[in-house]
């Protein structure tokens, strides 16, 4: 699959501290790509580098296979840390500045404000907005240039449960539109809810990169493909130990809830006269302790 | 044009911009129109031993061409801090609100952001010259009915000197704002430096080195016009300037470039 963003050994040091250590990321086109890690794991530093505001000490990155040019910035809508706007200006005037910077000739300011449900307050000054509204305006701003990629840094941080739900639904809806979303979060729960892919960072090191299902499956995941996918699905429904089945890129991703050897699955499918053209097993190799650290329930989210 | 438009959108939405510019224009208008009624107690030039007399600026020829340009731009120099403070306020906001970083994320390069601020500095300087220039021209017409256009243009180099003086302060303010990122500290530093640190340092160092300190040339372009106005030159043995001296003018432009380069250097090597 085509990658819209690729980093090669991207490294940032602050004095003795290595904030990001030789990071290699591949963000597939069309994915909702989560960057997961506790505070201080290097998420924002990574985003800062790929957005061109933090200078890497080593390594490189490429957008759409090329340099980080003005054309790339036009195609990428991004929000880093907090929503940053001119507090004394209205939503409309703030978006006008962004449209001028991005050289958008006929910006659909009304449209993006409607998308994020801010049309009613379009003329209010930014400083009168609640945090949730500020976050939504940031998403509106990122959508203004009709981007191919949306980069969001902790977009639900500090929001109340209703605000969190709104933002998440918005991200999912945007993901449907053929926009690639890169989302940094310290909440496994959040990544699980909205992302298709995830990279896990700890103290600047990449621990894991892949599909969310692979991260979630306690006993690992199996990817299968068959010339007759419908029969494959029917057969899988009868097999014990499969917690979840998800279709992606013509393959089925099985999340397991008990130990299962690939041969066992293969045997069972063959017994039902379903033959696979692809079978791949991936054991969950993440340290459980770390997972527990970043695992959280919705109750803890506002922390 | 794009950069100017962005700056304009940032300025026009803030009441401080309109209040500041309104105040600046008002000060200039009052300055030019009221300076003529200032009265000053001085020695009597007609009779040096004969005590003092009261001189009215207007009657003494404050508005007479071509000296009006010199008289007016000298006094206006004190008000150049109004646009400088506005610029410091708006540029430090970009750091406080992190909109500088957001501008870069959204598509500006660091060079474009920097250039947009230089445009603002230039814009304030041009507006300053326009305000004082139009004001002076109008009042000069009222007081010099028999003057020809050559009389108006005779000492118009003071307008250029005023432009250089304001632009220098703007670019210096820009540099200090890039350095400190906060408006309060920048305002305090620029006032302390301009009015206390450099003059004292100049006294300590003495000539000729003090003539080459950064802000000194910008003050030496337009020297005080009062000793001529009050006809005291002969008494105290002073020779009032006939036009803007070239060396301070060139030095001012030089230091403007130095601060502009310094500002660029600061932005370029820092993470956002």
Coordinates of C-alpha atoms in Angstrom, one line a residue:
Chain A
X1 CA 0.0 0.0 0.0
X2 CA 1.1 3.5 -0.7
X3 CA 2.6 5.5 2.2
X4 CA 1.7 9.2 2.5
X5 CA 4.3 9.7 5.1
X6 CA 7.6 8.0 5.8
X7 CA 10.2 8.8 8.4
X8 CA 13.8 7.4 8.3
X9 CA 15.7 7.3 11.6
X10 CA 14.1 10.5 12.7
X11 CA 15.9 11.6 15.9
X12 CA 15.5 14.6 18.2
X13 CA 17.6 15.3 21.2
X14 CA 17.2 18.0 23.8
X15 CA 20.6 18.0 25.5
X16 CA 21.1 14.7 27.1
X17 CA 17.5 13.6 26.6
X18 CA 16.6 11.8 23.4
X19 CA 13.0 12.7 22.8
X20 CA 12.7 10.7 19.6
X21 CA 15.1 7.9 18.8
X22 CA 15.7 6.8 15.2
X23 CA 12.0 6.6 14.4
X24 CA 10.9 4.8 11.3
X25 CA 7.2 5.3 10.6
X26 CA 5.2 4.4 7.6
X27 CA 1.7 5.9 7.4
X28 CA -0.4 4.2 4.8
X29 CA -2.7 6.3 2.6
X30 CA -6.3 6.3 3.8
X31 CA -5.5 5.0 7.3
X32 CA -6.4 6.6 10.6
X33 CA -3.0 6.3 12.1
X34 CA -2.6 6.6 15.8
X35 CA 0.6 7.5 17.6
X36 CA 0.2 6.1 21.1
X37 CA 2.3 6.7 24.2
X38 CA 2.3 8.3 27.6
X39 CA 3.1 12.0 28.1
X40 CA 6.8 12.6 27.3
X41 CA 7.1 9.6 24.9
X42 CA 7.9 11.9 22.0
X43 CA 4.5 12.1 20.2
X44 CA 4.4 15.9 20.0
X45 CA 8.1 16.1 19.1
X46 CA 7.5 13.6 16.3
X47 CA 4.6 15.6 15.0
X48 CA 6.6 18.8 15.3
X49 CA 9.3 17.4 13.1
X50 CA 7.0 16.1 10.4
X51 CA 5.2 19.5 10.4
X52 CA 8.5 21.4 10.0
X53 CA 8.5 23.3 13.3
X54 CA 11.0 21.2 15.2
X55 CA 14.4 20.6 13.7
X56 CA 15.5 16.9 13.7
X57 CA 19.0 16.2 14.9
X58 CA 19.2 13.3 12.5
X59 CA 17.1 11.3 10.0
X60 CA 14.6 12.5 7.5
X61 CA 11.0 12.3 6.5
X62 CA 9.1 12.5 3.3
X63 CA 5.5 13.5 2.5
X64 CA 4.0 11.9 -0.6
X65 CA 7.4 10.7 -1.4
X66 CA 8.9 14.2 -1.6
X67 CA 10.1 17.2 0.3
X68 CA 8.1 19.2 2.8
X69 CA 7.2 22.0 0.4
X70 CA 4.5 24.6 0.4
X71 CA 2.4 22.2 -1.7
X72 CA 2.7 19.6 1.0
X73 CA 1.6 22.1 3.6
X74 CA -1.4 22.9 1.5
X75 CA -2.4 19.2 1.5
X76 CA -1.8 18.7 5.2
X77 CA -4.2 20.2 7.8
X78 CA -2.6 20.1 11.3
X79 CA -3.0 21.0 14.9
X80 CA -0.2 20.7 17.3
X81 CA -0.7 20.5 21.1
X82 CA -3.4 23.2 21.6
X83 CA -5.6 25.1 19.2
X84 CA -3.6 28.2 18.2
X85 CA -5.6 31.1 17.0
X86 CA -5.8 34.9 17.3
X87 CA -8.0 35.2 20.4
X88 CA -9.2 38.7 19.5
X89 CA -10.5 37.6 16.1
X90 CA -13.7 35.7 15.2
X91 CA -13.7 32.2 13.8
X92 CA -14.3 33.7 10.3
X93 CA -11.4 36.1 10.5
X94 CA -9.1 33.4 11.9
X95 CA -10.0 31.1 9.0
X96 CA -9.5 34.0 6.5
X97 CA -5.9 34.3 7.7
X98 CA -5.4 30.6 7.2
X99 CA -7.0 30.6 3.8
X100 CA -4.7 33.5 2.8
X101 CA -1.6 31.6 4.1
X102 CA -2.7 28.4 2.2
X103 CA -3.6 30.4 -0.9
X104 CA -7.1 29.0 -1.0
X105 CA -8.9 31.1 -3.6
X106 CA -12.5 30.4 -2.6
X107 CA -12.4 29.0 1.0
X108 CA -15.6 27.3 2.1
X109 CA -15.4 28.9 5.6
X110 CA -19.1 28.5 6.2
X111 CA -19.0 24.8 5.1
X112 CA -16.1 23.8 7.4
X113 CA -17.7 25.7 10.3
X114 CA -20.9 23.7 9.7
X115 CA -19.0 20.4 9.6
X116 CA -17.7 21.1 13.1
X117 CA -20.9 22.5 14.3
X118 CA -19.7 26.1 14.9
X119 CA -21.8 28.0 12.3
X120 CA -23.8 29.6 15.1
X121 CA -20.8 31.1 16.7
X122 CA -18.9 32.0 13.6
X123 CA -18.7 35.7 14.4
X124 CA -17.8 35.3 18.1
X125 CA -14.2 36.0 19.1
X126 CA -12.0 32.9 19.6
X127 CA -11.3 33.8 23.2
X128 CA -15.0 33.4 24.1
X129 CA -15.0 29.8 23.0
X130 CA -15.1 26.8 25.3
X131 CA -12.2 24.3 25.0
X132 CA -14.3 21.9 23.0
X133 CA -15.3 24.7 20.5
X134 CA -11.6 25.7 20.2
X135 CA -10.7 22.1 19.3
X136 CA -13.5 22.0 16.8
X137 CA -12.4 25.2 15.2
X138 CA -8.9 23.7 15.0
X139 CA -10.4 20.8 13.1
X140 CA -12.3 23.2 10.9
X141 CA -9.1 25.1 10.1
X142 CA -7.3 21.9 9.3
X143 CA -10.2 20.9 6.9
X144 CA -10.2 24.3 5.2
X145 CA -7.8 23.5 2.4
X146 CA -9.7 20.2 1.6
X147 CA -6.6 18.4 2.8
X148 CA -5.4 14.8 2.0
X149 CA -4.0 14.5 5.5
X150 CA -5.2 15.6 8.9
X151 CA -2.7 15.7 11.8
X152 CA -4.3 15.9 15.2
X153 CA -2.4 16.1 18.5
X154 CA -4.4 15.0 21.6
X155 CA -7.6 16.5 20.2
X156 CA -9.8 15.3 23.1
X157 CA -7.4 16.4 25.8
X158 CA -9.3 18.2 28.6
X159 CA -12.7 17.8 27.1
X160 CA -15.8 16.6 28.9
X161 CA -17.3 13.2 27.8
X162 CA -19.7 14.8 25.4
X163 CA -17.0 16.8 23.8
X164 CA -14.8 13.7 23.5
X165 CA -17.6 11.8 21.8
X166 CA -18.2 14.7 19.4
X167 CA -14.5 14.9 18.4
X168 CA -14.2 11.2 17.9
X169 CA -17.3 10.9 15.7
X170 CA -15.9 13.8 13.7
X171 CA -12.6 12.0 13.2
X172 CA -14.4 8.8 12.2
X173 CA -16.5 10.8 9.8
X174 CA -13.5 12.6 8.3
X175 CA -11.7 9.2 8.0
X176 CA -14.6 8.1 5.7
X177 CA -13.9 10.9 3.3
X178 CA -10.7 9.5 2.0
X179 CA -8.6 11.7 4.3
X180 CA -5.6 10.1 6.0
X181 CA -5.7 11.0 9.7
X182 CA -2.6 11.0 12.0
X183 CA -3.7 11.1 15.6
X184 CA -1.5 11.4 18.6
X185 CA -3.0 10.2 21.9
X186 CA -1.9 8.8 25.3
X187 CA -5.2 6.8 25.5
X188 CA -5.1 3.2 24.2
X189 CA -8.9 3.3 24.5
X190 CA -9.1 6.2 22.1
X191 CA -6.8 4.8 19.6
X192 CA -8.7 1.5 19.7
X193 CA -12.0 3.4 19.1
X194 CA -10.9 5.4 16.1
X195 CA -7.7 4.2 14.5
X196 CA -6.9 1.5 11.9
X197 CA -3.2 1.6 12.5
X198 CA -1.0 2.5 15.4
X199 CA 2.6 3.2 16.4
X200 CA 3.4 2.9 20.1
X201 CA 6.2 5.1 21.5
X202 CA 7.9 5.0 24.8
X203 CA 10.6 7.4 25.8
X204 CA 11.2 8.1 22.1
X205 CA 11.5 4.5 21.1
X206 CA 9.1 2.8 18.7
X207 CA 7.8 -0.3 20.4
X208 CA 5.3 -1.4 17.9
X209 CA 3.9 -0.4 14.5
X210 CA 1.0 -2.1 12.8
X211 CA -2.7 -2.6 12.7
X212 CA -4.7 -1.8 15.8
X213 CA -6.1 -5.3 15.9
X214 CA -2.6 -6.7 16.2
X215 CA -2.0 -4.5 19.2
X216 CA -5.3 -5.4 20.8
X217 CA -5.3 -9.2 20.5
X218 CA -4.1 -10.6 23.7
X219 CA -3.2 -13.9 22.0
X220 CA -2.1 -12.4 18.8
X221 CA -3.9 -12.0 15.4
X222 CA -4.2 -14.1 12.3
X223 CA -4.6 -12.6 8.8
X224 CA -6.3 -14.8 6.3
X225 CA -7.4 -14.5 2.7
X226 CA -9.3 -16.9 0.5
X227 CA -10.5 -16.9 -3.1
X228 CA -14.0 -17.3 -1.7
X229 CA -14.2 -14.7 1.1
X230 CA -17.9 -15.2 1.8
X231 CA -17.4 -18.9 2.6
X232 CA -14.4 -18.0 4.6
X233 CA -16.4 -15.7 6.8
X234 CA -19.2 -18.3 7.3
X235 CA -16.6 -20.9 8.3
X236 CA -14.8 -18.6 10.7
X237 CA -18.1 -17.8 12.5
X238 CA -18.2 -21.5 13.6
X239 CA -14.7 -21.5 15.0
X240 CA -14.2 -21.0 18.7
X241 CA -11.6 -18.6 20.0
X242 CA -12.0 -15.8 17.5
X243 CA -13.0 -12.7 19.2
X244 CA -13.3 -10.3 16.3
X245 CA -13.2 -10.4 12.5
X246 CA -12.4 -7.3 10.6
X247 CA -12.0 -6.9 6.8
X248 CA -9.1 -4.8 5.6
X249 CA -7.6 -4.6 2.1
X250 CA -9.1 -7.9 1.0
X251 CA -8.0 -9.8 4.0
X252 CA -9.6 -10.8 7.2
X253 CA -7.9 -9.9 10.5
X254 CA -8.8 -12.2 13.3
X255 CA -8.4 -11.2 16.9
X256 CA -7.9 -14.2 19.1
X257 CA -9.1 -14.7 22.6
X258 CA -7.4 -18.1 23.2
X259 CA -4.1 -19.6 22.1
X260 CA -4.5 -20.9 18.6
X261 CA -1.9 -22.2 16.2
X262 CA -2.3 -21.2 12.6
X263 CA -2.2 -24.9 11.6
X264 CA -5.2 -25.5 13.8
X265 CA -7.2 -22.8 12.0
X266 CA -6.0 -24.1 8.7
X267 CA -7.1 -27.6 9.6
X268 CA -10.5 -26.4 10.7
X269 CA -11.1 -24.4 7.6
X270 CA -10.0 -27.2 5.3
X271 CA -12.4 -29.5 7.1
X272 CA -15.1 -27.1 6.0
X273 CA -13.7 -27.1 2.5
X274 CA -12.5 -23.5 2.7
X275 CA -9.0 -23.1 1.3
X276 CA -6.8 -20.1 2.2
X277 CA -4.5 -18.3 -0.2
X278 CA -2.9 -16.4 2.6
X279 CA -2.3 -17.1 6.2
X280 CA -0.2 -15.1 8.6
X281 CA 0.1 -15.3 12.4
X282 CA 1.4 -12.5 14.5
X283 CA 2.1 -13.1 18.2
X284 CA 1.6 -10.1 20.4
X285 CA 5.0 -9.1 21.3
X286 CA 4.4 -6.0 23.4
X287 CA 5.3 -5.9 27.0
X288 CA 2.1 -6.4 29.0
X289 CA 3.3 -4.0 31.7
X290 CA 3.6 -1.2 29.3
X291 CA 0.2 -1.9 27.8
X292 CA -1.3 -1.8 31.2
X293 CA 0.3 1.5 31.8
X294 CA -1.4 3.2 28.9
X295 CA -4.6 1.2 29.0
X296 CA -7.3 3.3 30.4
X297 CA -11.0 3.4 30.7
X298 CA -13.3 6.2 29.6
X299 CA -13.6 7.3 33.2
X300 CA -10.0 8.3 33.3
X301 CA -10.0 10.2 30.1
X302 CA -10.4 13.7 31.3
X303 CA -7.2 13.4 33.4
Chain B
X1 CA 0.9 41.1 -1.4
X2 CA -0.1 37.9 0.3
X3 CA 2.1 38.7 3.3
X4 CA 0.8 42.3 3.5
X5 CA -2.8 41.0 3.4
X6 CA -2.1 38.5 6.2
X7 CA -0.6 41.3 8.3
X8 CA -3.6 43.5 7.6
X9 CA -6.0 40.8 8.7
X10 CA -4.1 40.4 11.9
X11 CA -4.0 44.1 12.7
X12 CA -7.4 45.3 11.7
X13 CA -9.3 43.0 14.0
X14 CA -7.7 44.4 17.2
X15 CA -9.0 47.5 18.8
X16 CA -5.4 48.3 20.0
X17 CA -4.4 48.9 16.4
X18 CA -7.1 51.5 15.8
X19 CA -6.7 53.1 19.2
X20 CA -2.9 53.2 18.8
X21 CA -2.9 54.6 15.3
X22 CA -5.7 57.0 16.2
X23 CA -3.7 58.2 19.2
X24 CA -0.6 58.6 17.1
X25 CA -2.4 60.6 14.4
X26 CA -4.1 62.7 17.0
X27 CA -0.8 63.4 18.8
X28 CA 0.8 64.4 15.5
X29 CA -2.1 66.7 14.5
X30 CA -2.1 68.4 17.9
X31 CA 1.7 68.6 17.9
X32 CA 1.8 70.3 14.5
X33 CA -1.1 72.6 15.1
X34 CA -0.4 73.5 18.7
X35 CA 3.4 73.8 18.8
X36 CA 3.0 77.4 17.5
X37 CA 1.4 78.5 20.7
X38 CA 4.2 77.1 23.0
X39 CA 5.8 79.9 24.9
X40 CA 9.3 79.7 26.2
X41 CA 11.1 81.9 28.6
X42 CA 14.6 82.6 27.3
X43 CA 17.4 85.1 27.3
X44 CA 16.7 88.1 25.3
X45 CA 18.7 87.8 22.1
X46 CA 18.4 91.5 21.3
X47 CA 20.0 92.4 24.6
X48 CA 22.1 89.6 26.1
X49 CA 22.6 91.4 29.3
X50 CA 19.0 92.5 29.6
X51 CA 17.4 89.4 31.3
X52 CA 14.7 87.2 29.9
X53 CA 11.7 87.5 27.6
X54 CA 8.9 85.2 26.6
X55 CA 9.0 83.8 23.1
X56 CA 6.0 82.4 21.3
X57 CA 7.1 79.6 18.9
X58 CA 4.6 80.6 16.2
X59 CA 5.8 84.2 16.2
X60 CA 9.4 83.1 16.3
X61 CA 8.9 81.3 13.0
X62 CA 8.1 77.7 14.0
X63 CA 5.9 77.3 10.9
X64 CA 8.1 79.2 8.5
X65 CA 9.3 77.2 5.5
X66 CA 11.7 75.6 5.1
X67 CA 12.5 75.3 8.8
X68 CA 9.0 73.9 9.7
X69 CA 10.2 70.4 8.5
X70 CA 13.1 70.4 10.9
X71 CA 11.0 71.8 13.8
X72 CA 8.1 69.4 13.3
X73 CA 10.1 66.2 12.7
X74 CA 12.2 66.8 15.7
X75 CA 9.2 67.0 18.1
X76 CA 7.5 64.1 16.3
X77 CA 10.5 61.9 17.1
X78 CA 9.2 61.5 20.7
X79 CA 6.0 59.9 19.5
X80 CA 7.6 57.2 17.3
X81 CA 7.4 54.9 20.3
X82 CA 3.6 54.6 19.8
X83 CA 3.9 52.6 16.6
X84 CA 6.9 50.8 18.0
X85 CA 4.9 49.6 21.0
X86 CA 2.1 48.5 18.7
X87 CA 4.5 46.5 16.6
X88 CA 6.0 44.9 19.8
X89 CA 2.5 44.1 21.0
X90 CA 1.4 42.4 17.8
X91 CA 4.6 40.5 17.1
X92 CA 5.0 39.2 20.7
X93 CA 1.4 38.0 20.5
X94 CA 2.4 35.7 17.7
X95 CA 4.7 34.0 20.1
X96 CA 2.3 34.1 23.1
X97 CA -0.6 32.6 21.2
X98 CA 1.7 30.2 19.3
X99 CA 0.2 31.5 16.1
X100 CA 3.7 32.0 14.7
X101 CA 4.1 28.2 14.9
X102 CA 0.7 27.6 13.5
X103 CA 1.4 30.0 10.6
X104 CA 4.5 27.9 9.7
X105 CA 2.5 24.7 10.0
X106 CA -0.3 26.1 7.8
X107 CA 2.1 27.0 5.0
X108 CA 4.3 30.1 5.6
X109 CA 8.1 29.6 5.6
X110 CA 10.1 31.2 8.4
X111 CA 11.4 33.6 5.8
X112 CA 7.9 34.6 4.8
X113 CA 6.8 35.1 8.4
X114 CA 9.9 37.3 8.9
X115 CA 9.3 39.2 5.7
X116 CA 5.7 39.9 6.7
X117 CA 7.0 41.5 9.9
X118 CA 9.4 43.6 8.0
X119 CA 6.5 44.7 5.9
X120 CA 4.7 45.8 9.0
X121 CA 7.7 47.7 10.2
X122 CA 8.0 49.4 6.8
X123 CA 4.2 50.0 6.8
X124 CA 4.3 51.8 10.2
X125 CA 7.2 53.9 9.1
X126 CA 5.5 55.0 5.9
X127 CA 2.3 55.7 7.7
X128 CA 4.3 57.9 10.2
X129 CA 5.8 59.8 7.4
X130 CA 2.5 60.3 5.7
X131 CA 0.8 61.5 8.8
X132 CA 3.5 64.0 9.7
X133 CA 4.1 65.0 6.0
X134 CA 0.4 65.8 5.2
X135 CA 0.0 67.6 8.5
X136 CA 3.0 69.7 8.0
X137 CA 2.2 70.5 4.4
X138 CA -1.3 71.7 5.3
X139 CA -0.1 73.9 8.2
X140 CA 2.8 75.2 6.1
X141 CA 0.3 76.4 3.5
X142 CA -1.6 78.3 6.1
X143 CA 1.5 80.1 7.4
X144 CA 3.4 80.6 4.2
X145 CA 1.0 82.1 1.7
X146 CA 3.7 83.5 -0.5
X147 CA 5.8 80.3 -0.7
X148 CA 6.5 78.5 -3.9
X149 CA 6.9 74.7 -4.3
X150 CA 10.7 75.0 -4.1
X151 CA 10.3 76.4 -0.6
X152 CA 8.2 73.3 0.4
X153 CA 10.8 70.9 -0.9
X154 CA 13.9 72.8 0.3
X155 CA 14.2 70.9 3.6
X156 CA 12.1 67.9 2.9
X157 CA 15.1 65.7 3.6
X158 CA 14.0 65.9 7.2
X159 CA 11.0 63.8 6.2
X160 CA 13.4 61.2 4.9
X161 CA 15.4 61.4 8.1
X162 CA 12.2 60.9 10.1
X163 CA 11.4 57.9 8.0
X164 CA 14.8 56.4 8.7
X165 CA 14.5 57.2 12.4
X166 CA 11.1 55.5 12.7
X167 CA 12.1 52.5 10.5
X168 CA 15.3 52.0 12.6
X169 CA 13.3 51.9 15.8
X170 CA 10.7 49.5 14.3
X171 CA 13.4 47.1 13.1
X172 CA 15.2 47.3 16.5
X173 CA 11.8 46.7 18.2
X174 CA 11.3 43.7 16.0
X175 CA 14.7 42.3 16.8
X176 CA 14.1 42.7 20.5
X177 CA 10.7 41.1 20.3
X178 CA 12.1 38.1 18.5
X179 CA 14.7 37.9 21.2
X180 CA 12.4 38.2 24.3
X181 CA 9.0 37.1 22.8
X182 CA 7.2 39.1 25.5
X183 CA 5.8 42.6 25.0
X184 CA 6.3 43.9 28.6
X185 CA 10.0 43.0 28.8
X186 CA 10.6 44.2 25.3
X187 CA 9.1 47.6 26.0
X188 CA 11.0 48.0 29.2
X189 CA 14.3 46.9 27.6
X190 CA 13.9 49.2 24.6
X191 CA 13.1 52.2 26.7
X192 CA 15.9 51.6 29.2
X193 CA 18.3 51.1 26.4
X194 CA 17.3 54.0 24.3
X195 CA 17.0 56.6 27.1
X196 CA 19.4 55.4 29.8
X197 CA 21.8 52.6 28.9
X198 CA 23.1 53.9 25.6
X199 CA 23.4 57.6 26.6
X200 CA 25.2 56.7 29.8
X201 CA 27.5 54.2 28.0
X202 CA 28.1 56.9 25.4
X203 CA 29.2 59.3 28.1
X204 CA 31.5 56.7 29.6
X205 CA 33.1 55.8 26.3
X206 CA 33.2 59.3 24.9
X207 CA 33.9 60.4 21.4
X208 CA 34.4 59.2 18.8
X209 CA 33.3 55.7 19.6
X210 CA 30.0 56.9 21.1
X211 CA 28.9 58.3 17.8
X212 CA 28.9 54.7 16.5
X213 CA 26.6 53.2 19.1
X214 CA 23.4 51.8 17.6
X215 CA 20.7 54.4 18.4
X216 CA 22.9 57.4 18.5
X217 CA 23.0 58.1 14.7
X218 CA 19.2 57.9 14.6
X219 CA 19.1 60.8 17.1
X220 CA 21.8 62.8 15.4
X221 CA 20.0 63.1 12.1
X222 CA 17.5 65.6 13.4
X223 CA 19.2 67.8 15.9
X224 CA 17.3 70.2 18.1
X225 CA 16.0 73.2 16.2
X226 CA 15.3 75.4 19.2
X227 CA 18.5 77.4 19.5
X228 CA 17.9 78.7 16.0
X229 CA 14.2 79.2 16.6
X230 CA 14.9 81.1 19.8
X231 CA 17.8 83.0 18.2
X232 CA 20.2 81.7 20.8
X233 CA 22.8 80.2 18.4
X234 CA 24.9 83.3 18.5
X235 CA 24.7 83.6 22.3
X236 CA 25.8 80.1 23.1
X237 CA 28.0 79.7 20.1
X238 CA 26.0 76.9 18.5
X239 CA 25.6 76.2 14.7
X240 CA 22.2 74.9 13.9
X241 CA 22.0 72.2 11.3
X242 CA 21.1 73.2 7.7
X243 CA 19.7 69.9 6.5
X244 CA 20.2 66.3 7.5
X245 CA 23.8 65.3 7.9
X246 CA 24.7 62.3 5.7
X247 CA 26.8 60.3 8.1
X248 CA 24.2 59.6 10.8
X249 CA 21.6 58.9 8.1
X250 CA 23.8 56.3 6.5
X251 CA 24.7 54.8 9.9
X252 CA 21.1 54.6 10.8
X253 CA 20.3 52.7 7.7
X254 CA 23.3 50.5 8.4
X255 CA 22.1 49.7 11.9
X256 CA 18.6 49.0 10.6
X257 CA 20.2 46.4 8.4
X258 CA 22.2 45.0 11.3
X259 CA 19.1 44.6 13.4
X260 CA 17.1 43.1 10.5
X261 CA 19.9 40.5 9.9
X262 CA 19.9 39.8 13.7
X263 CA 16.2 39.2 13.7
X264 CA 16.5 36.8 10.8
X265 CA 19.3 35.0 12.5
X266 CA 17.2 34.6 15.7
X267 CA 14.2 33.2 13.9
X268 CA 16.2 30.9 11.6
X269 CA 18.2 29.1 14.2
X270 CA 15.5 28.5 16.8
X271 CA 12.9 25.7 17.1
X272 CA 9.4 27.1 17.0

